[in-house]
């Protein structure tokens, strides 16, 4: 990077190690998260971003070896990470890595409107020299993310070697990740595989949508298996081959089974009707107990960067999720007795 005056910064990048069919705007947005996608797109339109010295359209797909020159406005949201003494629930730790159980409601790393209270704020308080990923020093130790209102397991790199090894495992999809999700409706099949591209919505850039024709978005694969049926809701286990943003939430919604409580994708409304008042009372009670998407990163398995042994961790459902499940277990038992 070369700074230019008070208002612009020039970035020069060579494209390497990225998924196929990656658009230039998505590539830069991933690497410069402090800039909005809209800001990056405006720079592309105004020829402030060139590929191999030439102007390209927004939907231009990159190839390995492409050279990017980007003249970007100085980031108005630049800030220093504030170390905060926020407790970490450590599941495992050694000299190389750390596995934590992230609570729902905690953002993984700082960003606009989320400068404090994040996992990174906590990590920088407890650790002095965590490595940085390709996105820069605002995400020390961070190899992957889960959404703010998703709970569960995350692995943190404590050394450069661990960062490189874990990032490589995520890139080649060798990491084992299992999520538990409570979804609306009664799934037709006991198990299945969803293979639909996932990408940004053209109407709302903050949302992800499915592109079944594969002409947009990125390849995404989710394997699911029914754990428990409640008639109106279903508890499913999801295994990820890929890790697209909102992947499970978007795949299940497109399948017709939006995650229970998912405010962003409409799961916080009653999507399955029933004339029984006790049912509606239960729904409202559950949404009050767990006012978030019912999604938990339950297990995580990977090769240790140093000794190459396979590590596997499981984390029980958090209290709010467990309470909702208990209420539904009681409801279906009562319903069976009345039937």
mmCIF file of C-alpha atoms in Angstrom:
data_model
loop_
_atom_site.group_PDB
_atom_site.id
_atom_site.type_symbol
_atom_site.label_atom_id
_atom_site.label_comp_id
_atom_site.label_asym_id
_atom_site.label_seq_id
_atom_site.Cartn_x
_atom_site.Cartn_y
_atom_site.Cartn_z
ATOM 1 C CA UNK A 1 0.000 0.000 0.000
ATOM 2 C CA UNK A 2 1.148 3.563 -0.783
ATOM 3 C CA UNK A 3 -0.543 6.517 0.887
ATOM 4 C CA UNK A 4 -1.336 9.471 -1.379
ATOM 5 C CA UNK A 5 -1.950 12.851 0.242
ATOM 6 C CA UNK A 6 -4.739 13.230 2.777
ATOM 7 C CA UNK A 7 -7.638 11.727 0.865
ATOM 8 C CA UNK A 8 -6.570 8.615 -1.060
ATOM 9 C CA UNK A 9 -4.604 5.419 -0.684
ATOM 10 C CA UNK A 10 -3.200 3.312 -3.517
ATOM 11 C CA UNK A 11 -3.238 -0.466 -3.150
ATOM 12 C CA UNK A 12 -1.406 -2.823 -5.497
ATOM 13 C CA UNK A 13 -2.336 -6.498 -5.286
ATOM 14 C CA UNK A 14 -1.636 -9.667 -7.215
ATOM 15 C CA UNK A 15 -4.488 -12.166 -7.193
ATOM 16 C CA UNK A 16 -3.697 -15.630 -5.839
ATOM 17 C CA UNK A 17 -5.334 -18.414 -3.812
ATOM 18 C CA UNK A 18 -8.990 -17.472 -4.164
ATOM 19 C CA UNK A 19 -12.192 -19.342 -5.116
ATOM 20 C CA UNK A 20 -13.182 -19.533 -8.763
ATOM 21 C CA UNK A 21 -15.843 -17.173 -10.133
ATOM 22 C CA UNK A 22 -14.888 -14.415 -7.667
ATOM 23 C CA UNK A 23 -15.975 -10.946 -8.763
ATOM 24 C CA UNK A 24 -13.614 -8.007 -8.427
ATOM 25 C CA UNK A 25 -15.963 -6.092 -6.102
ATOM 26 C CA UNK A 26 -16.419 -9.098 -3.793
ATOM 27 C CA UNK A 27 -12.680 -9.818 -3.801
ATOM 28 C CA UNK A 28 -11.804 -6.282 -2.697
ATOM 29 C CA UNK A 29 -14.671 -6.104 -0.224
ATOM 30 C CA UNK A 30 -13.379 -9.281 1.422
ATOM 31 C CA UNK A 31 -9.868 -7.852 1.704
ATOM 32 C CA UNK A 32 -10.843 -4.316 2.721
ATOM 33 C CA UNK A 33 -13.852 -4.815 5.028
ATOM 34 C CA UNK A 34 -13.668 -1.262 6.377
ATOM 35 C CA UNK A 35 -14.868 -0.059 2.976
ATOM 36 C CA UNK A 36 -18.506 -0.645 2.106
ATOM 37 C CA UNK A 37 -19.298 -2.739 -0.936
ATOM 38 C CA UNK A 38 -21.048 0.277 -2.435
ATOM 39 C CA UNK A 39 -17.905 2.416 -2.018
ATOM 40 C CA UNK A 40 -15.776 -0.195 -3.774
ATOM 41 C CA UNK A 41 -18.306 -0.495 -6.591
ATOM 42 C CA UNK A 42 -18.307 3.280 -7.087
ATOM 43 C CA UNK A 43 -14.516 3.200 -7.377
ATOM 44 C CA UNK A 44 -14.773 0.480 -10.032
ATOM 45 C CA UNK A 45 -17.350 2.493 -11.979
ATOM 46 C CA UNK A 46 -15.175 5.612 -11.849
ATOM 47 C CA UNK A 47 -12.067 3.701 -13.035
ATOM 48 C CA UNK A 48 -10.248 4.106 -9.725
ATOM 49 C CA UNK A 49 -9.780 0.335 -9.740
ATOM 50 C CA UNK A 50 -7.949 -1.255 -12.659
ATOM 51 C CA UNK A 51 -7.180 -4.876 -13.530
ATOM 52 C CA UNK A 52 -3.907 -5.281 -15.410
ATOM 53 C CA UNK A 53 -4.088 -1.564 -16.137
ATOM 54 C CA UNK A 54 -7.574 -1.681 -17.647
ATOM 55 C CA UNK A 55 -11.038 -0.642 -16.502
ATOM 56 C CA UNK A 56 -13.416 -3.569 -15.887
ATOM 57 C CA UNK A 57 -17.160 -3.902 -15.136
ATOM 58 C CA UNK A 58 -18.519 -4.690 -11.672
ATOM 59 C CA UNK A 59 -19.161 -8.338 -12.525
ATOM 60 C CA UNK A 60 -15.629 -8.951 -13.828
ATOM 61 C CA UNK A 61 -14.350 -12.327 -12.592
ATOM 62 C CA UNK A 62 -10.713 -12.532 -11.540
ATOM 63 C CA UNK A 63 -8.124 -15.035 -12.645
ATOM 64 C CA UNK A 64 -4.928 -16.038 -10.882
ATOM 65 C CA UNK A 65 -2.099 -13.620 -11.616
ATOM 66 C CA UNK A 66 -4.301 -10.586 -12.230
ATOM 67 C CA UNK A 67 -2.744 -7.357 -10.973
ATOM 68 C CA UNK A 68 -5.072 -4.947 -9.227
ATOM 69 C CA UNK A 69 -4.413 -1.240 -8.773
ATOM 70 C CA UNK A 70 -6.932 0.470 -6.498
ATOM 71 C CA UNK A 71 -7.140 4.161 -5.657
ATOM 72 C CA UNK A 72 -9.477 4.241 -2.667
ATOM 73 C CA UNK A 73 -10.758 7.038 -0.503
ATOM 74 C CA UNK A 74 -9.154 7.025 2.910
ATOM 75 C CA UNK A 75 -11.249 4.861 5.143
ATOM 76 C CA UNK A 76 -13.543 7.085 7.247
ATOM 77 C CA UNK A 77 -13.970 4.282 9.760
ATOM 78 C CA UNK A 78 -10.333 3.641 10.617
ATOM 79 C CA UNK A 79 -9.905 3.101 14.341
ATOM 80 C CA UNK A 80 -7.576 1.496 16.806
ATOM 81 C CA UNK A 81 -8.622 -1.765 18.422
ATOM 82 C CA UNK A 82 -9.425 -1.174 22.077
ATOM 83 C CA UNK A 83 -8.325 -4.097 24.279
ATOM 84 C CA UNK A 84 -11.194 -5.003 26.596
ATOM 85 C CA UNK A 85 -11.251 -7.384 29.530
ATOM 86 C CA UNK A 86 -14.079 -9.496 28.151
ATOM 87 C CA UNK A 87 -14.040 -13.084 29.451
ATOM 88 C CA UNK A 88 -13.232 -15.830 26.967
ATOM 89 C CA UNK A 89 -14.821 -19.252 27.285
ATOM 90 C CA UNK A 90 -11.824 -21.376 26.356
ATOM 91 C CA UNK A 91 -12.537 -24.893 25.153
ATOM 92 C CA UNK A 92 -8.909 -25.734 24.350
ATOM 93 C CA UNK A 93 -5.575 -23.929 24.285
ATOM 94 C CA UNK A 94 -1.925 -24.662 23.597
ATOM 95 C CA UNK A 95 1.036 -22.625 22.338
ATOM 96 C CA UNK A 96 -0.238 -22.758 18.770
ATOM 97 C CA UNK A 97 -3.971 -22.189 18.856
ATOM 98 C CA UNK A 98 -7.040 -21.461 20.918
ATOM 99 C CA UNK A 99 -10.588 -22.801 20.581
ATOM 100 C CA UNK A 100 -13.342 -20.674 22.104
ATOM 101 C CA UNK A 101 -17.091 -20.913 22.547
ATOM 102 C CA UNK A 102 -18.470 -17.622 21.233
ATOM 103 C CA UNK A 103 -21.740 -16.510 22.820
ATOM 104 C CA UNK A 104 -24.613 -15.277 20.702
ATOM 105 C CA UNK A 105 -24.663 -11.481 20.504
ATOM 106 C CA UNK A 106 -20.890 -11.080 20.190
ATOM 107 C CA UNK A 107 -19.413 -9.848 16.904
ATOM 108 C CA UNK A 108 -16.174 -11.576 15.916
ATOM 109 C CA UNK A 109 -14.169 -8.526 14.842
ATOM 110 C CA UNK A 110 -14.603 -4.723 14.966
ATOM 111 C CA UNK A 111 -16.299 -2.854 12.160
ATOM 112 C CA UNK A 112 -18.473 0.178 11.575
ATOM 113 C CA UNK A 113 -20.957 0.476 14.489
ATOM 114 C CA UNK A 114 -19.189 -2.436 16.225
ATOM 115 C CA UNK A 115 -15.884 -0.973 17.380
ATOM 116 C CA UNK A 116 -15.974 -2.490 20.868
ATOM 117 C CA UNK A 117 -17.322 -5.548 22.620
ATOM 118 C CA UNK A 118 -16.086 -7.942 19.946
ATOM 119 C CA UNK A 119 -14.136 -11.164 20.215
ATOM 120 C CA UNK A 120 -11.087 -9.368 18.818
ATOM 121 C CA UNK A 121 -11.320 -6.696 21.537
ATOM 122 C CA UNK A 122 -11.169 -9.515 24.061
ATOM 123 C CA UNK A 123 -8.330 -11.337 22.292
ATOM 124 C CA UNK A 124 -6.140 -8.226 22.146
ATOM 125 C CA UNK A 125 -6.576 -7.783 25.900
ATOM 126 C CA UNK A 126 -5.600 -11.352 26.756
ATOM 127 C CA UNK A 127 -2.903 -11.841 24.075
ATOM 128 C CA UNK A 128 -0.182 -9.448 22.912
ATOM 129 C CA UNK A 129 1.120 -10.847 19.654
ATOM 130 C CA UNK A 130 -1.530 -12.742 17.717
ATOM 131 C CA UNK A 131 -0.834 -13.018 13.969
ATOM 132 C CA UNK A 132 -2.843 -11.072 11.386
ATOM 133 C CA UNK A 133 -4.634 -12.550 8.417
ATOM 134 C CA UNK A 134 -4.589 -11.167 4.878
ATOM 135 C CA UNK A 135 -7.206 -8.568 5.799
ATOM 136 C CA UNK A 136 -4.853 -6.761 8.140
ATOM 137 C CA UNK A 137 -4.158 -6.114 11.790
ATOM 138 C CA UNK A 138 -7.794 -5.441 12.728
ATOM 139 C CA UNK A 139 -8.428 -9.211 12.913
ATOM 140 C CA UNK A 140 -5.573 -10.700 14.957
ATOM 141 C CA UNK A 141 -5.766 -14.475 15.183
ATOM 142 C CA UNK A 142 -9.017 -14.676 13.247
ATOM 143 C CA UNK A 143 -9.131 -17.520 10.732
ATOM 144 C CA UNK A 144 -12.905 -17.804 10.272
ATOM 145 C CA UNK A 145 -16.096 -16.195 11.507
ATOM 146 C CA UNK A 146 -19.583 -17.037 12.655
ATOM 147 C CA UNK A 147 -22.407 -14.519 12.666
ATOM 148 C CA UNK A 148 -23.035 -12.207 15.605
ATOM 149 C CA UNK A 149 -26.201 -14.017 16.691
ATOM 150 C CA UNK A 150 -24.822 -17.504 16.093
ATOM 151 C CA UNK A 151 -23.208 -19.226 19.066
ATOM 152 C CA UNK A 152 -20.499 -21.844 19.127
ATOM 153 C CA UNK A 153 -16.959 -22.906 18.340
ATOM 154 C CA UNK A 154 -14.201 -20.835 16.751
ATOM 155 C CA UNK A 155 -10.510 -21.625 16.368
ATOM 156 C CA UNK A 156 -7.998 -18.798 16.859
ATOM 157 C CA UNK A 157 -4.435 -18.894 15.510
ATOM 158 C CA UNK A 158 -1.697 -17.879 17.967
ATOM 159 C CA UNK A 159 1.239 -18.123 15.550
ATOM 160 C CA UNK A 160 1.902 -17.289 11.905
ATOM 161 C CA UNK A 161 2.387 -20.979 11.192
ATOM 162 C CA UNK A 162 -0.980 -21.802 12.718
ATOM 163 C CA UNK A 163 -2.636 -18.984 10.786
ATOM 164 C CA UNK A 164 -1.240 -20.298 7.508
ATOM 165 C CA UNK A 165 -2.097 -23.938 8.233
ATOM 166 C CA UNK A 166 -5.637 -23.304 9.449
ATOM 167 C CA UNK A 167 -6.378 -20.871 6.622
ATOM 168 C CA UNK A 168 -5.203 -23.514 4.159
ATOM 169 C CA UNK A 169 -7.479 -26.133 5.729
ATOM 170 C CA UNK A 170 -10.457 -23.814 5.477
ATOM 171 C CA UNK A 171 -9.545 -23.020 1.878
ATOM 172 C CA UNK A 172 -9.419 -26.676 0.810
ATOM 173 C CA UNK A 173 -12.554 -27.540 2.859
ATOM 174 C CA UNK A 174 -10.815 -30.166 5.006
ATOM 175 C CA UNK A 175 -12.043 -28.631 8.276
ATOM 176 C CA UNK A 176 -15.026 -30.463 9.785
ATOM 177 C CA UNK A 177 -17.805 -28.142 10.937
ATOM 178 C CA UNK A 178 -21.185 -29.150 12.317
ATOM 179 C CA UNK A 179 -24.025 -26.801 13.203
ATOM 180 C CA UNK A 180 -27.352 -27.431 14.906
ATOM 181 C CA UNK A 181 -30.254 -25.415 13.534
ATOM 182 C CA UNK A 182 -33.918 -25.224 14.471
ATOM 183 C CA UNK A 183 -35.913 -24.514 11.321
ATOM 184 C CA UNK A 184 -39.517 -23.815 10.477
ATOM 185 C CA UNK A 185 -41.627 -26.628 9.057
ATOM 186 C CA UNK A 186 -41.323 -30.382 8.715
ATOM 187 C CA UNK A 187 -38.581 -31.359 6.276
ATOM 188 C CA UNK A 188 -39.634 -33.803 3.584
ATOM 189 C CA UNK A 189 -36.436 -35.862 3.748
ATOM 190 C CA UNK A 190 -34.507 -37.159 6.747
ATOM 191 C CA UNK A 191 -31.241 -36.097 5.144
ATOM 192 C CA UNK A 192 -29.939 -34.433 2.036
ATOM 193 C CA UNK A 193 -27.347 -32.234 0.389
ATOM 194 C CA UNK A 194 -27.945 -28.665 -0.762
ATOM 195 C CA UNK A 195 -25.726 -27.487 -3.598
ATOM 196 C CA UNK A 196 -26.770 -23.970 -4.561
ATOM 197 C CA UNK A 197 -24.537 -20.998 -5.170
ATOM 198 C CA UNK A 198 -24.796 -18.303 -2.511
ATOM 199 C CA UNK A 199 -24.076 -14.639 -3.167
ATOM 200 C CA UNK A 200 -25.126 -11.100 -2.394
ATOM 201 C CA UNK A 201 -28.626 -10.026 -3.280
ATOM 202 C CA UNK A 202 -28.722 -7.516 -6.129
ATOM 203 C CA UNK A 203 -31.573 -5.730 -4.346
ATOM 204 C CA UNK A 204 -30.071 -5.594 -0.850
ATOM 205 C CA UNK A 205 -26.299 -5.989 -0.547
ATOM 206 C CA UNK A 206 -26.570 -6.911 3.125
ATOM 207 C CA UNK A 207 -28.526 -10.054 2.302
ATOM 208 C CA UNK A 208 -27.398 -13.279 0.697
ATOM 209 C CA UNK A 209 -29.527 -15.256 -1.726
ATOM 210 C CA UNK A 210 -29.367 -18.533 -3.638
ATOM 211 C CA UNK A 211 -28.460 -18.596 -7.327
ATOM 212 C CA UNK A 212 -29.635 -22.014 -8.482
ATOM 213 C CA UNK A 213 -28.438 -21.506 -12.059
ATOM 214 C CA UNK A 214 -24.861 -21.038 -10.846
ATOM 215 C CA UNK A 215 -24.456 -17.870 -12.910
ATOM 216 C CA UNK A 216 -23.810 -15.726 -9.842
ATOM 217 C CA UNK A 217 -22.603 -16.165 -6.284
ATOM 218 C CA UNK A 218 -20.123 -18.796 -5.145
ATOM 219 C CA UNK A 219 -20.491 -22.583 -4.911
ATOM 220 C CA UNK A 220 -21.886 -23.641 -1.527
ATOM 221 C CA UNK A 221 -22.534 -27.145 -0.200
ATOM 222 C CA UNK A 222 -24.505 -27.979 2.951
ATOM 223 C CA UNK A 223 -25.263 -31.524 4.132
ATOM 224 C CA UNK A 224 -28.183 -31.834 6.556
ATOM 225 C CA UNK A 225 -29.721 -34.556 8.707
ATOM 226 C CA UNK A 226 -32.896 -34.397 10.767
ATOM 227 C CA UNK A 227 -32.257 -34.832 14.494
ATOM 228 C CA UNK A 228 -35.784 -34.305 15.868
ATOM 229 C CA UNK A 229 -39.151 -33.448 14.358
ATOM 230 C CA UNK A 230 -41.607 -31.251 16.241
ATOM 231 C CA UNK A 231 -44.232 -31.067 13.499
ATOM 232 C CA UNK A 232 -44.044 -27.305 13.117
ATOM 233 C CA UNK A 233 -40.296 -27.047 13.636
ATOM 234 C CA UNK A 234 -37.401 -29.410 12.935
ATOM 235 C CA UNK A 235 -34.016 -29.705 14.624
ATOM 236 C CA UNK A 236 -31.373 -30.433 11.986
ATOM 237 C CA UNK A 237 -27.641 -31.035 11.936
ATOM 238 C CA UNK A 238 -25.780 -29.254 9.143
ATOM 239 C CA UNK A 239 -22.280 -30.108 7.953
ATOM 240 C CA UNK A 240 -20.507 -27.520 5.830
ATOM 241 C CA UNK A 241 -18.203 -28.257 2.930
ATOM 242 C CA UNK A 242 -17.943 -24.558 2.140
ATOM 243 C CA UNK A 243 -18.224 -21.550 4.419
ATOM 244 C CA UNK A 244 -20.134 -18.820 2.622
ATOM 245 C CA UNK A 245 -21.581 -15.947 4.621
ATOM 246 C CA UNK A 246 -25.055 -16.906 5.944
ATOM 247 C CA UNK A 247 -24.758 -20.218 4.068
ATOM 248 C CA UNK A 248 -26.962 -22.379 6.307
ATOM 249 C CA UNK A 249 -29.467 -19.582 6.845
ATOM 250 C CA UNK A 250 -29.830 -18.924 3.115
ATOM 251 C CA UNK A 251 -29.805 -22.565 2.016
ATOM 252 C CA UNK A 252 -32.493 -23.558 4.516
ATOM 253 C CA UNK A 253 -34.635 -20.535 3.669
ATOM 254 C CA UNK A 254 -34.476 -21.354 -0.037
ATOM 255 C CA UNK A 255 -35.382 -24.942 0.797
ATOM 256 C CA UNK A 256 -38.521 -23.556 2.444
ATOM 257 C CA UNK A 257 -37.363 -23.960 6.040
ATOM 258 C CA UNK A 258 -36.164 -20.617 7.386
ATOM 259 C CA UNK A 259 -34.258 -20.736 10.667
ATOM 260 C CA UNK A 260 -36.451 -20.138 13.691
ATOM 261 C CA UNK A 261 -35.963 -16.630 15.084
ATOM 262 C CA UNK A 262 -33.880 -15.385 12.138
ATOM 263 C CA UNK A 263 -34.667 -11.662 12.101
ATOM 264 C CA UNK A 264 -32.787 -10.984 8.855
ATOM 265 C CA UNK A 265 -34.475 -13.713 6.805
ATOM 266 C CA UNK A 266 -37.968 -13.612 8.312
ATOM 267 C CA UNK A 267 -37.776 -16.475 10.784
ATOM 268 C CA UNK A 268 -38.933 -14.291 13.667
ATOM 269 C CA UNK A 269 -42.522 -14.447 12.364
ATOM 270 C CA UNK A 270 -44.942 -17.355 12.549
ATOM 271 C CA UNK A 271 -44.323 -19.192 9.284
ATOM 272 C CA UNK A 272 -46.378 -22.322 10.040
ATOM 273 C CA UNK A 273 -49.982 -21.742 11.107
ATOM 274 C CA UNK A 274 -52.022 -23.676 13.657
ATOM 275 C CA UNK A 275 -55.408 -22.894 15.174
ATOM 276 C CA UNK A 276 -54.319 -23.944 18.660
ATOM 277 C CA UNK A 277 -53.763 -20.946 20.949
ATOM 278 C CA UNK A 278 -51.283 -22.956 23.014
ATOM 279 C CA UNK A 279 -49.140 -23.265 19.880
ATOM 280 C CA UNK A 280 -49.081 -19.511 19.288
ATOM 281 C CA UNK A 281 -48.321 -18.880 22.950
ATOM 282 C CA UNK A 282 -45.410 -21.315 22.711
ATOM 283 C CA UNK A 283 -44.016 -19.608 19.611
ATOM 284 C CA UNK A 284 -44.092 -16.189 21.238
ATOM 285 C CA UNK A 285 -42.508 -17.566 24.404
ATOM 286 C CA UNK A 286 -39.704 -19.217 22.444
ATOM 287 C CA UNK A 287 -39.014 -16.073 20.408
ATOM 288 C CA UNK A 288 -38.782 -14.132 23.656
ATOM 289 C CA UNK A 289 -36.353 -16.654 25.155
ATOM 290 C CA UNK A 290 -34.208 -16.769 22.004
ATOM 291 C CA UNK A 291 -34.635 -13.546 19.972
ATOM 292 C CA UNK A 292 -32.065 -14.647 17.389
ATOM 293 C CA UNK A 293 -31.532 -17.297 14.745
ATOM 294 C CA UNK A 294 -31.523 -20.774 16.273
ATOM 295 C CA UNK A 295 -28.064 -21.711 15.020
ATOM 296 C CA UNK A 296 -25.144 -23.122 16.988
ATOM 297 C CA UNK A 297 -21.661 -24.113 15.790
ATOM 298 C CA UNK A 298 -21.634 -27.418 17.665
ATOM 299 C CA UNK A 299 -18.470 -29.189 16.542
ATOM 300 C CA UNK A 300 -15.137 -28.369 14.954
ATOM 301 C CA UNK A 301 -12.420 -30.719 13.725
ATOM 302 C CA UNK A 302 -9.076 -29.959 12.099
ATOM 303 C CA UNK A 303 -5.441 -31.003 11.817
ATOM 304 C CA UNK A 304 -3.188 -29.446 14.433
ATOM 305 C CA UNK A 305 -0.764 -27.088 12.634
ATOM 306 C CA UNK A 306 2.257 -28.308 14.606
ATOM 307 C CA UNK A 307 1.911 -31.999 15.480
ATOM 308 C CA UNK A 308 -0.517 -32.864 12.629
ATOM 309 C CA UNK A 309 -2.835 -34.745 14.988
ATOM 310 C CA UNK A 310 -6.564 -34.457 14.314
ATOM 311 C CA UNK A 311 -8.364 -32.408 16.962
ATOM 312 C CA UNK A 312 -12.121 -32.580 17.450
ATOM 313 C CA UNK A 313 -14.298 -30.483 19.761
ATOM 314 C CA UNK A 314 -17.992 -30.418 20.622
ATOM 315 C CA UNK A 315 -19.924 -27.731 22.456
ATOM 316 C CA UNK A 316 -23.355 -28.207 24.027
ATOM 317 C CA UNK A 317 -26.243 -26.006 22.971
ATOM 318 C CA UNK A 318 -26.400 -22.717 24.911
ATOM 319 C CA UNK A 319 -29.049 -22.191 27.577
ATOM 320 C CA UNK A 320 -31.516 -20.279 25.396
ATOM 321 C CA UNK A 321 -31.415 -22.945 22.684
ATOM 322 C CA UNK A 322 -31.798 -25.750 25.244
ATOM 323 C CA UNK A 323 -34.789 -24.045 26.884
ATOM 324 C CA UNK A 324 -36.553 -23.737 23.535
ATOM 325 C CA UNK A 325 -35.924 -27.413 22.760
ATOM 326 C CA UNK A 326 -37.246 -28.428 26.189
ATOM 327 C CA UNK A 327 -40.434 -26.421 25.626
ATOM 328 C CA UNK A 328 -41.022 -28.126 22.287
ATOM 329 C CA UNK A 329 -40.381 -31.561 23.758
ATOM 330 C CA UNK A 330 -43.016 -30.852 26.401
ATOM 331 C CA UNK A 331 -45.414 -29.478 23.781
ATOM 332 C CA UNK A 332 -45.316 -32.529 21.513
ATOM 333 C CA UNK A 333 -45.694 -34.890 24.475
ATOM 334 C CA UNK A 334 -48.790 -33.003 25.608
ATOM 335 C CA UNK A 335 -50.090 -32.910 22.043
ATOM 336 C CA UNK A 336 -49.683 -36.697 21.716
ATOM 337 C CA UNK A 337 -51.558 -37.296 24.972
ATOM 338 C CA UNK A 338 -54.402 -35.007 23.909
ATOM 339 C CA UNK A 339 -54.528 -36.709 20.500
#
